[in-house]
Coordinates of C-alpha atoms and ligand atoms in Angstrom, one line a residue:
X366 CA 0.0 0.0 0.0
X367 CA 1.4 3.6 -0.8
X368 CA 2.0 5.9 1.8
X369 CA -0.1 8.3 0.2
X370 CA -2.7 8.9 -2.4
X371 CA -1.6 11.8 -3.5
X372 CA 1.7 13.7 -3.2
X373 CA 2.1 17.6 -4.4
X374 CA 5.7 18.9 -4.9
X375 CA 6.1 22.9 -4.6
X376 CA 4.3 25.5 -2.5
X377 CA 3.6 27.9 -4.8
X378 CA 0.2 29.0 -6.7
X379 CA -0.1 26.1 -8.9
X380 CA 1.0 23.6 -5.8
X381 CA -0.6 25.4 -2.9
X382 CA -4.2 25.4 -5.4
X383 CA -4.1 21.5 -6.4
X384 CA -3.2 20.8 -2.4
X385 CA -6.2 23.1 -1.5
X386 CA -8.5 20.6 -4.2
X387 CA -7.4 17.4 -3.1
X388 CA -8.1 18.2 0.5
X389 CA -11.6 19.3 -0.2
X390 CA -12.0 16.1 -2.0
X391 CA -11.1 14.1 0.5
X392 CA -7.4 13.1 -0.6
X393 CA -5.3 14.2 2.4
X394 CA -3.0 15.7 0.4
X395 CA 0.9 15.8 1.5
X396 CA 3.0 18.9 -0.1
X397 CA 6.6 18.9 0.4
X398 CA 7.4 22.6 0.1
X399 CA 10.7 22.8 -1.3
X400 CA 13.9 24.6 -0.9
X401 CA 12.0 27.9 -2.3
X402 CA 8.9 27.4 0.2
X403 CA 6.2 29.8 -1.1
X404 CA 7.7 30.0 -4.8
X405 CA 8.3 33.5 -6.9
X406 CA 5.9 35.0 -5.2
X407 CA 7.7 35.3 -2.1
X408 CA 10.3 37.3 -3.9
X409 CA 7.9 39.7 -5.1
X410 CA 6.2 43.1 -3.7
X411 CA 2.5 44.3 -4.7
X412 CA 0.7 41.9 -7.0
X413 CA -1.8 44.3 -8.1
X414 CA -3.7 41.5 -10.9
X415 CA -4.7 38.5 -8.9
X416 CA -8.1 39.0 -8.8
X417 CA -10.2 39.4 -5.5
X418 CA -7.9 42.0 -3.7
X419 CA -8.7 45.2 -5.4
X420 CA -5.9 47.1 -3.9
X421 CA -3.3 44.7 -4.5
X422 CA -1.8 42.1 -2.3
X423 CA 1.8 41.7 -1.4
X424 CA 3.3 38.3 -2.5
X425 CA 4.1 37.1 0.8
X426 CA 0.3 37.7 2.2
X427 CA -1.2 36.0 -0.9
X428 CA 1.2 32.9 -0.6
X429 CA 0.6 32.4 3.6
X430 CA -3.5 32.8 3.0
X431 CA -3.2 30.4 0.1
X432 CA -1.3 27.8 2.6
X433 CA -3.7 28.7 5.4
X434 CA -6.3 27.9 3.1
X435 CA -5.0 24.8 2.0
X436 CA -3.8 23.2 5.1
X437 CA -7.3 24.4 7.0
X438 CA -8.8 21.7 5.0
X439 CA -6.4 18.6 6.0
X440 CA -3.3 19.3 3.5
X441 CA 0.1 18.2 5.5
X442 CA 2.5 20.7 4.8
X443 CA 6.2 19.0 5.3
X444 CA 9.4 21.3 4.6
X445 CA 12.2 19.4 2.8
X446 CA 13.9 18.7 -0.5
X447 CA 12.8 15.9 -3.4
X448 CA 16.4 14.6 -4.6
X449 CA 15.1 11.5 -6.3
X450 CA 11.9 10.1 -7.8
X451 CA 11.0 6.7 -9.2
X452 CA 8.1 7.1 -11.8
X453 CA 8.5 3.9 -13.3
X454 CA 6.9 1.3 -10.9
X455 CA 4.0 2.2 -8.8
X456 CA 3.1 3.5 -6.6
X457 CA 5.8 6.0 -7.3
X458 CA 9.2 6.9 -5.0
X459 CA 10.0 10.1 -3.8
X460 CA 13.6 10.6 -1.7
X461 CA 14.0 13.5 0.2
X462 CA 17.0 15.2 1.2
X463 CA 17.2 14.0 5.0
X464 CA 16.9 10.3 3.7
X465 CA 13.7 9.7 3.8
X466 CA 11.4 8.7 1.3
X467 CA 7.7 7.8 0.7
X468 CA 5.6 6.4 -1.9
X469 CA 2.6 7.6 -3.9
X470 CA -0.2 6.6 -6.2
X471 CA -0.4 10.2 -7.7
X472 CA 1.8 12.7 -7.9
X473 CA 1.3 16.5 -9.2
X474 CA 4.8 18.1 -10.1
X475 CA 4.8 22.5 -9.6
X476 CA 8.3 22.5 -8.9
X477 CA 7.8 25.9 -10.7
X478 CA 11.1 27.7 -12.4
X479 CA 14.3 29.8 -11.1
X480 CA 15.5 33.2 -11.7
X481 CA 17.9 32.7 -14.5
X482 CA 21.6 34.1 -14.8
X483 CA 23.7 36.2 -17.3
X484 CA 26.1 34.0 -18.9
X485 CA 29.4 35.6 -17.5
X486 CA 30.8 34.4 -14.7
X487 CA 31.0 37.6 -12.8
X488 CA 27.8 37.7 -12.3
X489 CA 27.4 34.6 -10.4
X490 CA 30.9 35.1 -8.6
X491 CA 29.4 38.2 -7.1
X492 CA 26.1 37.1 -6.0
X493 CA 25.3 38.3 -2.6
X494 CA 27.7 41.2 -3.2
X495 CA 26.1 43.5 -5.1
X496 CA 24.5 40.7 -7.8
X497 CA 21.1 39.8 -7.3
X498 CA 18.2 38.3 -8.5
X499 CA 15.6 39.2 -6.3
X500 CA 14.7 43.1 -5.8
X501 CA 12.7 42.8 -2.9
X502 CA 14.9 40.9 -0.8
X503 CA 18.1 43.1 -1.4
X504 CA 16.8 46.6 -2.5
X505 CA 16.9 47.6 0.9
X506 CA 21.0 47.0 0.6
X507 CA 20.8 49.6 -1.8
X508 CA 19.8 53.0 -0.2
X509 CA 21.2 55.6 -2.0
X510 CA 23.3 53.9 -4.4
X511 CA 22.9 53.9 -8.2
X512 CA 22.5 50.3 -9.9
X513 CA 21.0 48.8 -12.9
X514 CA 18.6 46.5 -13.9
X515 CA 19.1 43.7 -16.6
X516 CA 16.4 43.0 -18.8
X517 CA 13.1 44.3 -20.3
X518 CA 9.9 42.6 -19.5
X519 CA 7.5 43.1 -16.8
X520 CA 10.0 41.6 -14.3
X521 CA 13.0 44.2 -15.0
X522 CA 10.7 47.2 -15.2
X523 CA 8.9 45.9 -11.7
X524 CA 12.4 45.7 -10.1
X525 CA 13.4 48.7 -11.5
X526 CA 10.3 50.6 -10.4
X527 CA 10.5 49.3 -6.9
X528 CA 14.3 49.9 -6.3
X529 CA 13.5 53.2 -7.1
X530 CA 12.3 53.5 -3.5
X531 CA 15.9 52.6 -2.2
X532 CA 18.5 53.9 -5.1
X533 CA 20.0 56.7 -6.1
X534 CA 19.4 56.2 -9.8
X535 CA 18.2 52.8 -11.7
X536 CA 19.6 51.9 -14.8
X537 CA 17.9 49.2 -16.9
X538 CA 20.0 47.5 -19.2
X539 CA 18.3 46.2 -22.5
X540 CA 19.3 44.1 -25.0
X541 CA 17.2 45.6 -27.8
X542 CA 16.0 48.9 -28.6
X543 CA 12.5 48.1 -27.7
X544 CA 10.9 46.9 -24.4
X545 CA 8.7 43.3 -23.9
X546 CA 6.9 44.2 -20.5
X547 CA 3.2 45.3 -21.1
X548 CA 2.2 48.4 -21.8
X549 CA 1.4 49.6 -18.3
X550 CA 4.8 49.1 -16.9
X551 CA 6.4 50.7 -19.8
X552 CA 4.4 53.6 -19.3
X553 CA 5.4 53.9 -15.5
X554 CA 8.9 52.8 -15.8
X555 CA 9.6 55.0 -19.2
X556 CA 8.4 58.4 -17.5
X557 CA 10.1 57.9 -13.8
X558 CA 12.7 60.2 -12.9
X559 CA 14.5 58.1 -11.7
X560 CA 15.2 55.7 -14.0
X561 CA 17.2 55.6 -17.3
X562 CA 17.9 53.0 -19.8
X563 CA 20.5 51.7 -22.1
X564 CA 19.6 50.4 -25.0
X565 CA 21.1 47.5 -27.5
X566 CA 23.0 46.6 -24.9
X567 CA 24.3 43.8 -22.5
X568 CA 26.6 43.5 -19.3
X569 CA 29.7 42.2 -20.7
X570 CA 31.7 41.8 -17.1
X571 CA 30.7 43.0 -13.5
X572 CA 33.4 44.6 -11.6
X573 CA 34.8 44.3 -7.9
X574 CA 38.1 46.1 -8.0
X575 CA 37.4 46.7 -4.4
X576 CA 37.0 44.0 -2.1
X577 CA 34.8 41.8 -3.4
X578 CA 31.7 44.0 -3.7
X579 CA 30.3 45.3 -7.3
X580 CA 31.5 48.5 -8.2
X581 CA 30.4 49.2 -11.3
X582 CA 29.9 47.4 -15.1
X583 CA 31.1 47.1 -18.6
X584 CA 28.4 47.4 -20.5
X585 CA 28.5 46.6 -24.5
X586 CA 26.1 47.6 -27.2
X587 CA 25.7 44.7 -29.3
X588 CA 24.8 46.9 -32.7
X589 CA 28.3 48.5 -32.5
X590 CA 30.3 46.5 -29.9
X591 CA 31.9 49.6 -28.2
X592 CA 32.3 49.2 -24.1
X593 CA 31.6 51.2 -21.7
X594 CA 32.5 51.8 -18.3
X595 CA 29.2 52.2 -15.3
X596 CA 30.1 52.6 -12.0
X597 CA 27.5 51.9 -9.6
X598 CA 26.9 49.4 -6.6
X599 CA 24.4 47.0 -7.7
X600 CA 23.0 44.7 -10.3
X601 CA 19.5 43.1 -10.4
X602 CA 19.2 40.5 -13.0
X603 CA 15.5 40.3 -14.2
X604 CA 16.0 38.2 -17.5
X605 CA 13.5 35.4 -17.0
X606 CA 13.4 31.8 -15.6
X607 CA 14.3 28.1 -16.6
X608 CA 12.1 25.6 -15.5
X609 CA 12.9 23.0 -12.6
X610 CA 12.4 19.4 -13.7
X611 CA 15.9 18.7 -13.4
X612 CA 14.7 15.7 -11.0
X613 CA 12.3 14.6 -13.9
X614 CA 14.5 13.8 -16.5
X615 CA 14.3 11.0 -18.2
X616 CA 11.0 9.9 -17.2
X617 CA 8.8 12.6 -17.5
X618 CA 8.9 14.1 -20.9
X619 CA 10.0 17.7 -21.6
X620 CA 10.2 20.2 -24.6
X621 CA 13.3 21.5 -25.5
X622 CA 13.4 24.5 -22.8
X623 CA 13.4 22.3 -20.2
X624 CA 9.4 22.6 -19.4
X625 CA 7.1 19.8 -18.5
X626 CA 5.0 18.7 -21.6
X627 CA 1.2 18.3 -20.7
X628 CA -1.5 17.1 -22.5
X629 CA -5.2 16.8 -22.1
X630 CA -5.2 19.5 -19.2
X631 CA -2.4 18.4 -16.7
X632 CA -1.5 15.2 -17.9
X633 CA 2.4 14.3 -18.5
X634 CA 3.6 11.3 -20.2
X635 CA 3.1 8.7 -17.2
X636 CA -0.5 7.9 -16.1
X637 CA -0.9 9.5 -12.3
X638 CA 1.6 12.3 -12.9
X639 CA 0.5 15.5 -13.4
X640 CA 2.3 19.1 -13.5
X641 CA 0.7 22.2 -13.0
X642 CA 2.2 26.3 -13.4
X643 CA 5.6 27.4 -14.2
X644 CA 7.1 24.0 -14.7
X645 CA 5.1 23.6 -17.7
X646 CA 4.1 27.2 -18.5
X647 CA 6.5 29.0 -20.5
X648 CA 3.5 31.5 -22.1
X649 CA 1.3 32.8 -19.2
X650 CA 3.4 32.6 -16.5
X651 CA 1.2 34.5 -14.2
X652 CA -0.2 33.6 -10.6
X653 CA -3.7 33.6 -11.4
X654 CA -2.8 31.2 -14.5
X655 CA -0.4 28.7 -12.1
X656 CA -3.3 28.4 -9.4
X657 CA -5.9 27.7 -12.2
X658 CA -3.7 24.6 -13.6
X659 CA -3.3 23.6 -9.8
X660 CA -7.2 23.3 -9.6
X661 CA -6.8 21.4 -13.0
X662 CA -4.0 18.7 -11.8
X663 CA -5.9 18.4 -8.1
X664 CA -9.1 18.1 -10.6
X665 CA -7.1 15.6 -12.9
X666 CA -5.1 13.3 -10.2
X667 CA -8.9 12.9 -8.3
X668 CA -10.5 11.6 -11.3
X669 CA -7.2 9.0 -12.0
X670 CA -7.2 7.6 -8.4
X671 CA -11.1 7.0 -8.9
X672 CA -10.5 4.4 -11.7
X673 CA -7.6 3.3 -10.1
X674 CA -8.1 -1.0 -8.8
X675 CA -7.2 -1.8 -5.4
X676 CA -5.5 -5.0 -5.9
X677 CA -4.9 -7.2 -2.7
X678 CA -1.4 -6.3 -2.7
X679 CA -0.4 -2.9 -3.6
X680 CA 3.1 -3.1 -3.4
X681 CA 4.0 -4.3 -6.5
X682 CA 1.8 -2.7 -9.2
X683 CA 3.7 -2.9 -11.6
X684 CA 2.8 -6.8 -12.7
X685 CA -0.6 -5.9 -13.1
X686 CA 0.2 -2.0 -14.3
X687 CA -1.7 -2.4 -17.8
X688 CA -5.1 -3.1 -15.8
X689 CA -4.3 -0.2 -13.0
X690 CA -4.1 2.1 -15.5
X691 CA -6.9 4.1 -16.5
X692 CA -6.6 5.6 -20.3
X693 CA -4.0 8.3 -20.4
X694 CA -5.7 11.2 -22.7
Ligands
NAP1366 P1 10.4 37.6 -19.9 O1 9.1 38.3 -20.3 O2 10.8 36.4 -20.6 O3 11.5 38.8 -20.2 C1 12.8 38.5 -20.1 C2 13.6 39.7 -20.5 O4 15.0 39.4 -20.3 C3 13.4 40.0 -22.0 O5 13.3 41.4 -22.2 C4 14.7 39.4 -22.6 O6 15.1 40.2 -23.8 C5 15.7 39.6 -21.5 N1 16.7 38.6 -21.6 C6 16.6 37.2 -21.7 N2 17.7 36.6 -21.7 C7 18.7 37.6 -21.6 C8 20.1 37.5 -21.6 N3 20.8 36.4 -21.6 N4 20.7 38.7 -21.5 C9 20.0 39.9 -21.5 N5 18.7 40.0 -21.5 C10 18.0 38.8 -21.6 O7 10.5 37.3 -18.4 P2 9.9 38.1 -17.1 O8 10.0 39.6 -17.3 O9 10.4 37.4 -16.0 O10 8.3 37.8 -17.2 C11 7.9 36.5 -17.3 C12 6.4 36.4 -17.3 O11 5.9 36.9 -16.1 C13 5.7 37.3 -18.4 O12 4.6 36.7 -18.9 C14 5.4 38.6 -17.6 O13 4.3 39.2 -18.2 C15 5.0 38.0 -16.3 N6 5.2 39.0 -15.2 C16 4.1 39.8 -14.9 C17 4.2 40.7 -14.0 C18 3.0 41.6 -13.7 O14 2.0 41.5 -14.4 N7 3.0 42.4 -12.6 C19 5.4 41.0 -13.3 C20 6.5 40.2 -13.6 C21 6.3 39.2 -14.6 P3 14.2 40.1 -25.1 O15 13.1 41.0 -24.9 O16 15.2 40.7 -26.1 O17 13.9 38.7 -25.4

């Protein structure tokens, strides 16, 4: 017999939804949180567009009501770290970090994505000194200081906008002469005072001639490869996210990004697996969306685990695997 029924990896939106729809139907749910308890939206300030809060709601506040709400009805909320899964005989294996490990008869994947990185190394040699990838948790670090932003979609020009509380001036660096984010951030971050932008261009080295800490950036247009010289204390990079299935390669299939393929609403490739939000989102990407497939792969994983046969022995499914089985899609 499986330890569990059903088994929801990641706390954020999309994990913290399903949890909250397997409780209400009955599953006890168990959702092991993750390194990144709470997901992106930890990370960020006011989300103004998930709907329901018509003043906004800060990230943090939305992510401990949606756990409140989905441990008040019976989810079991464990901390910890998947390092291992076994997909291929059922019920399926999950080892944690600490060296523990459990089984499952369903299992919905919202592992969600990571901030991504330039690809220099100085970025990544200086992170935590004066490189950073999340604006809300080091703007504060910042007060009074010029720095720059990398990127230009609704993420850069959110950072940028917000660590205009903190610095002296914001710089966002863009790769192209023309801006991704939506309309409404343009408009905001465009007109600010405080913030300027450098277009065609990319970070080409991050520099710490002092002691370790940034102190400014060699920035190079790409349309006429000329360098410049930036000094300033701080670099935010906002250029987007890769997706985390590195535990799921090889048994669950994935596009070429690295994202979770789905079919037929949160389905994967193996019957009882389901994935739901960023992990196999790379269009929407928005909370609202991530919850929504969350209800879908709770929805989904319900509706699999009531065809699924009781045999006498549960233990080893996978002798009589093609009767357990319900149609996949
Ligand atoms: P994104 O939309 O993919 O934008 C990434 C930006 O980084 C792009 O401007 C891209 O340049 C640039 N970039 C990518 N790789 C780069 C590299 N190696 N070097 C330099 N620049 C690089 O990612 P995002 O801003 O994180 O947004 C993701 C999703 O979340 C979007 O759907 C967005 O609308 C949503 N979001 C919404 C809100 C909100 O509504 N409040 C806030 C944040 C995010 P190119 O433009 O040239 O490709």
């Amino acid at each position: 017999m499986a330890d569990r029924q059903i088994v929801i990896i990641g706390s954020g939106p999309a994990g913290l939804t399903a949890a909250l729809y397997a409780a209400r139907a009955n599953l006890a749910p168990l959702l092991i949180e993750g390194l990144d308890a709470g997901g992106q939206l930890m990370l960020t300030t006011m989300v103004e567009n998930y709907p329901g809060f018509e003043k906004g709601i800060m990230g943090p506040d939305l992510m401990s009501g949606m756990r409140a709400q989905a441990e008040h009805f019976g989810t079991v909320v464990i901390q910890g770290d998947v390092t291992r899964v076994d997909l291929r005989r059922r019920p399926f294996t999950l080892s944690l970090a600490d060296g523990k490990s459990m089984t499952t008869e369903a299992l919905i994947i919202a592992t969600g994505a990571s901030a991504r990185w330039l690809e220099i190394d100085s970025d990544r040699k200086l992170s935590g000194h004066g490189v950073s990838t999340c604006a809300t948790c080091d703007g504060y670090f910042f007060r009074g200081k010029p720095i720059a932003v990398v990127g230009g979609g609704d993420s850069a020009l959110e950072e940028a906008i917000y660590l205009t509380k903190f610095a002296s001036k914001v710089t966002v660096i863009h790769r192209r002469d023309s801006l991704r984010a939506s309309k409404i951030m343009q408009d905001k971050a465009l007109t600010h005072p405080k913030i300027e932008f450098i277009w065609d261009s990319e970070i080409a080295e991050v520099k710490d001639v002092t002691r370790g800490e940034v102190t400014g950036i060699v920035v190079r247009n790409v349309k006429t490869g000329s360098l410049a010289e930036v000094p300033l204390d701080g670099v935010f990079i906002a250029i987007g996210h890769t997706p985390n299935t590195s535990l799921f390669k090889g048994q669950v299939d994935l596009d070429q990004a690295g994202y979770i393929l789905t079919r037929d609403g949160t389905k994967t490739n193996i019957p009882g697996v389901f994935a739901a939000g960023d992990v196999q989102d790379h269009v929407y990407r928005q909370a609202i969306t991530a919850a929504g497939s969350g209800c879908m792969a709770a929805i989904d994983a319900e509706r699999y685990l009531e065809h699924l046969p009781v045999p006498d022995d549960m233990t080893d499914l996978a002798a009589c695997e093609a009767d357990a089985v319900p149609p996949h899609g």
